[in-house]
Short mmCIF file of C-alpha atoms in Angstrom, two decimals:
data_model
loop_
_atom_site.label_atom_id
_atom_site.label_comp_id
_atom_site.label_asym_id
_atom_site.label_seq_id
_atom_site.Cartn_x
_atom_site.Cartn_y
_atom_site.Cartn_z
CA UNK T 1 116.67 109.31 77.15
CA UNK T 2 115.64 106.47 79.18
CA UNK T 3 112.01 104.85 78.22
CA UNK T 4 111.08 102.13 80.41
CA UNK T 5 107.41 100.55 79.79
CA UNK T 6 106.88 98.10 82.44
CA UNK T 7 104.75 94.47 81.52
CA UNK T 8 103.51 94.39 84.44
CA UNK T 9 103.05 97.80 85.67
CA UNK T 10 105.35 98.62 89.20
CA UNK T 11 101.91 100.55 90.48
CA UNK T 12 98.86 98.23 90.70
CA UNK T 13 96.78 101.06 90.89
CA UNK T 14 97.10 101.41 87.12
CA UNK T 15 95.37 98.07 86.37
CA UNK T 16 92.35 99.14 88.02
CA UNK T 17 91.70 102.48 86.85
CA UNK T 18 90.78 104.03 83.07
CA UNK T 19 93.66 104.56 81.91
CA UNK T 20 93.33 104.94 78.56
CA UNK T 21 90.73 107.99 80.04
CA UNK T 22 93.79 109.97 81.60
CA UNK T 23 96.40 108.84 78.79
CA UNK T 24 94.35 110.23 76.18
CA UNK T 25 93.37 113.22 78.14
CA UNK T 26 97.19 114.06 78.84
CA UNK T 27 98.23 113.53 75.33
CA UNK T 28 95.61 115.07 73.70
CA UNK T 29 95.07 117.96 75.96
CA UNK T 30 97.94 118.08 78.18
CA UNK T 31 101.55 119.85 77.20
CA UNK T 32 104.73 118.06 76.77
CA UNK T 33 107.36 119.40 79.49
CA UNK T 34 110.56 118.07 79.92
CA UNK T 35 112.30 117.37 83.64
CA UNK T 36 115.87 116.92 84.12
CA UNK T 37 117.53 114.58 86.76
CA UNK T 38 116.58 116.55 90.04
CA UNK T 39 113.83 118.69 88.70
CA UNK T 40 110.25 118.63 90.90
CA UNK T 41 107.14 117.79 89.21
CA UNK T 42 105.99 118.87 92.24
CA UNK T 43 107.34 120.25 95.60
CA UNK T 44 106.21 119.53 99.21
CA UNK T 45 103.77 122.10 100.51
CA UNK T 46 102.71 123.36 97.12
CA UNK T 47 99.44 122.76 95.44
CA UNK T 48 100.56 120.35 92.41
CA UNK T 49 99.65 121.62 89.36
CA UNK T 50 99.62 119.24 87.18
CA UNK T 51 98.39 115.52 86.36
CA UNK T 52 100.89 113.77 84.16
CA UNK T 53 101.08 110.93 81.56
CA UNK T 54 104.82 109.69 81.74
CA UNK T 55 106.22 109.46 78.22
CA UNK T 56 109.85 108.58 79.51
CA UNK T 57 111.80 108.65 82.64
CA UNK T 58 111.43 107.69 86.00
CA UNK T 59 110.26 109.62 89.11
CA UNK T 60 110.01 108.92 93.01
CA UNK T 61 107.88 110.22 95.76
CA UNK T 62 109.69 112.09 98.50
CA UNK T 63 108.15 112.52 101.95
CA UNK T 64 110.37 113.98 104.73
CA UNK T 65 110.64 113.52 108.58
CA UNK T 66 110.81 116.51 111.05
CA UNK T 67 114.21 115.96 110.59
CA UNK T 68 114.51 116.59 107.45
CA UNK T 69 115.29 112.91 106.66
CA UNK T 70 113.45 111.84 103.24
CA UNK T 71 111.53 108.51 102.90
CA UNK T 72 111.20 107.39 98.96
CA UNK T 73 107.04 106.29 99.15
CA UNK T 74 106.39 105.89 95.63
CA UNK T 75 108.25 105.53 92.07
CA UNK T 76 106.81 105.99 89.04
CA UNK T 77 107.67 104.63 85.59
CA UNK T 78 107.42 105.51 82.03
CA UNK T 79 103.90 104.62 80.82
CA UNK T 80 102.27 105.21 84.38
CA UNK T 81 100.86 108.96 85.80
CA UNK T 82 102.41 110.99 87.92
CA UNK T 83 100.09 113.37 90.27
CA UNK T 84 99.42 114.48 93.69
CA UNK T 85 96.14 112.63 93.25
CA UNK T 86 93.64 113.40 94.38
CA UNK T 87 94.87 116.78 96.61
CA UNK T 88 95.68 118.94 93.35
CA UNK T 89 92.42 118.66 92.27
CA UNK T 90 91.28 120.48 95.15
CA UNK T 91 93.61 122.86 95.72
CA UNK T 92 95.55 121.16 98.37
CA UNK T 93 99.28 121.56 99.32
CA UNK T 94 100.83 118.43 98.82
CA UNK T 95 102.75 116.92 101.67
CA UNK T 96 105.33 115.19 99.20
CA UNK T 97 107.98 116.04 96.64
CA UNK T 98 107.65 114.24 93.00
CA UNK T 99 111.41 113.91 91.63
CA UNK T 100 112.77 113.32 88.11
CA UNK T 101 115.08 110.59 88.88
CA UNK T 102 116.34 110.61 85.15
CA UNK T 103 115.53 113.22 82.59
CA UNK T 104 112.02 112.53 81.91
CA UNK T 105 109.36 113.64 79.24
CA UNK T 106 105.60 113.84 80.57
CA UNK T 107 102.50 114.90 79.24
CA UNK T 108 100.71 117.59 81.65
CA UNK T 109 97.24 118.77 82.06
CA UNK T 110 96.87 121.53 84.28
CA UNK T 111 95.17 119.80 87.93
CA UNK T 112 92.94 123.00 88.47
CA UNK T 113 91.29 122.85 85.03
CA UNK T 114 90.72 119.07 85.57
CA UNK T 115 88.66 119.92 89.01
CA UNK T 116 86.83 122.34 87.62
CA UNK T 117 85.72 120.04 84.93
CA UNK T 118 85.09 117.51 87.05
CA UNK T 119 82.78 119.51 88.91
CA UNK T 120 80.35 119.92 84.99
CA UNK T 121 81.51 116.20 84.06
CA UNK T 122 79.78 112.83 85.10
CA UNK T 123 82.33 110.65 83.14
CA UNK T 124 85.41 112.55 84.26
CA UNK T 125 83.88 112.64 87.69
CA UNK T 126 83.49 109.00 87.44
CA UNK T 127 87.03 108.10 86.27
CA UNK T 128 88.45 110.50 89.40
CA UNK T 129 86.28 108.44 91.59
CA UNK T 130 87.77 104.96 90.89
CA UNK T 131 90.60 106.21 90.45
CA UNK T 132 90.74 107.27 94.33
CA UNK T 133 89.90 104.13 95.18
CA UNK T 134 92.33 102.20 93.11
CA UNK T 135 95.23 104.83 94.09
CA UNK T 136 93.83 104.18 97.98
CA UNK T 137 93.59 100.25 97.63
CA UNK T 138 97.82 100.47 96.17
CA UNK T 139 98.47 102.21 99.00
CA UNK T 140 96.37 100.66 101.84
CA UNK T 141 98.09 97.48 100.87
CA UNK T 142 101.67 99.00 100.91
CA UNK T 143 100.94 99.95 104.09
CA UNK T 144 99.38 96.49 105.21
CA UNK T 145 102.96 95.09 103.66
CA UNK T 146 104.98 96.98 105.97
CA UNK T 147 104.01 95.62 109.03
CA UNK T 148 102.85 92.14 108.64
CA UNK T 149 106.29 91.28 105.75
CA UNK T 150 109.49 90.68 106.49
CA UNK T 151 112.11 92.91 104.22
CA UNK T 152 113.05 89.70 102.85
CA UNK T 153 109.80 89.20 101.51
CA UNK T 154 109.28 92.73 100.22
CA UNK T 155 112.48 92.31 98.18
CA UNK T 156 112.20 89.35 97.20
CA UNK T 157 108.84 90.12 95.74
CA UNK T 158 110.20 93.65 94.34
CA UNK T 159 112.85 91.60 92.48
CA UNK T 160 110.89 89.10 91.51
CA UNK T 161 108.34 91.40 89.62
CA UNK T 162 110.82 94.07 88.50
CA UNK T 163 114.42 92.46 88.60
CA UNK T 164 115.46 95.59 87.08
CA UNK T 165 114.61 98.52 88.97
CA UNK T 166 118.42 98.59 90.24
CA UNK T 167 119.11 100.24 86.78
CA UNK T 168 116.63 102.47 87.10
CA UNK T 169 116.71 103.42 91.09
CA UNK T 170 119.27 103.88 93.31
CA UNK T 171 120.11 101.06 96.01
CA UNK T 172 119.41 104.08 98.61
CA UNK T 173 116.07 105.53 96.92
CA UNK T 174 115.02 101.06 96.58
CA UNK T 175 115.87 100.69 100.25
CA UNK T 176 114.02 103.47 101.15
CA UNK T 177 111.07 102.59 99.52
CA UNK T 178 111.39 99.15 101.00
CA UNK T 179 111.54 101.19 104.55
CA UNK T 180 115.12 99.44 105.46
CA UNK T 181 118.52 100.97 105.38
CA UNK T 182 120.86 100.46 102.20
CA UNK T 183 123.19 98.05 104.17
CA UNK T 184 120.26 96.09 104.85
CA UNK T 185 119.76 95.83 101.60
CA UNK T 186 122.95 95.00 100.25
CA UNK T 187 122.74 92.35 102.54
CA UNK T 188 119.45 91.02 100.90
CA UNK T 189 120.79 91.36 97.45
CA UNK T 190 124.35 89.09 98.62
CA UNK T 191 121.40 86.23 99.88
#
């Protein structure tokens, strides 16, 4: 089973919330479920219900296009949570899928008992709180990246933090995430 704790984590959100808070809740509260390679943690336009503590495996993000044309906009790691945060906690339908990548172990508490909690809680209150903002700030500057970096530099600062996510991710799933095509980026990877 693949087990990949990252140094530096790939989701800078993580650095700025509590979580030792949300690992120990997970562990200590949560179940243990296992995903296979293609299983949802959660699917698009159902209410997620769970928040997770990843104990191995990898996941990605999957938002789709009227289409039907699906845009990787997140990946998560081993050692790193894996929710539809904050919109489970409230009951909301998410409007992405979360997809085992690999076969991946992860720790579950159920959403709907954390927002009730929340709700009787000041600390856990608290901890969801900044951890909006941190999960908003990742994002926001994600978004900020997209428009004002080249793909060059996205890649190059991809690889240069996490040189390698090709083992872990497929080229089409990276170049996704990076919002270019796969020949694009085999064409970055040959500079």
């Amino acid at each position: 089973m693949l087990c990949l704790e990252m140094s530096s984590n790939f989701n800078t959100y993580y650095e700025n919330i509590d979580h030792d808070f949300w690992r120990k809740l997970c562990v200590e509260q949560g179940v243990l479920r296992s995903y296979d390679k293609g299983d949802y943690f959660i699917e698009r336009g159902q209410v997620g219900r769970y928040i997770g503590f990843v104990k191995s495996g990898t996941l990605k993000y999957v938002a789709y296009g009227a289409d039907g044309s699906e845009s990787v906009v997140g990946l998560e790691f081993a050692g790193e949570f894996v929710a539809d945060f904050p919109f489970s906690l409230y009951g909301k339908k998410s409007r992405v899928s979360i997809v085992a990548v690999t076969p991946s172990e992860i720790y579950c508490i159920s959403a709907r008992e954390v927002g009730i909690r929340m709700k009787s809680d000041d600390e856990l209150y608290r901890v969801v709180a900044e951890t909006n903002v941190a999960l908003f700030d990742t994002t926001y500057n994600r978004y900020i990246n997209l428009h004002v970096k080249s793909a060059q530099e996205r890649y190059n600062e991809l690889i240069e933090k996490y040189e390698d996510i090709f083992l872990y991710f497929s080229l089409k799933d990276i170049a996704s995430f990076l919002n270019i095509t796969p020949t694009h980026l085999s064409r970055l990877r040959k500079s």
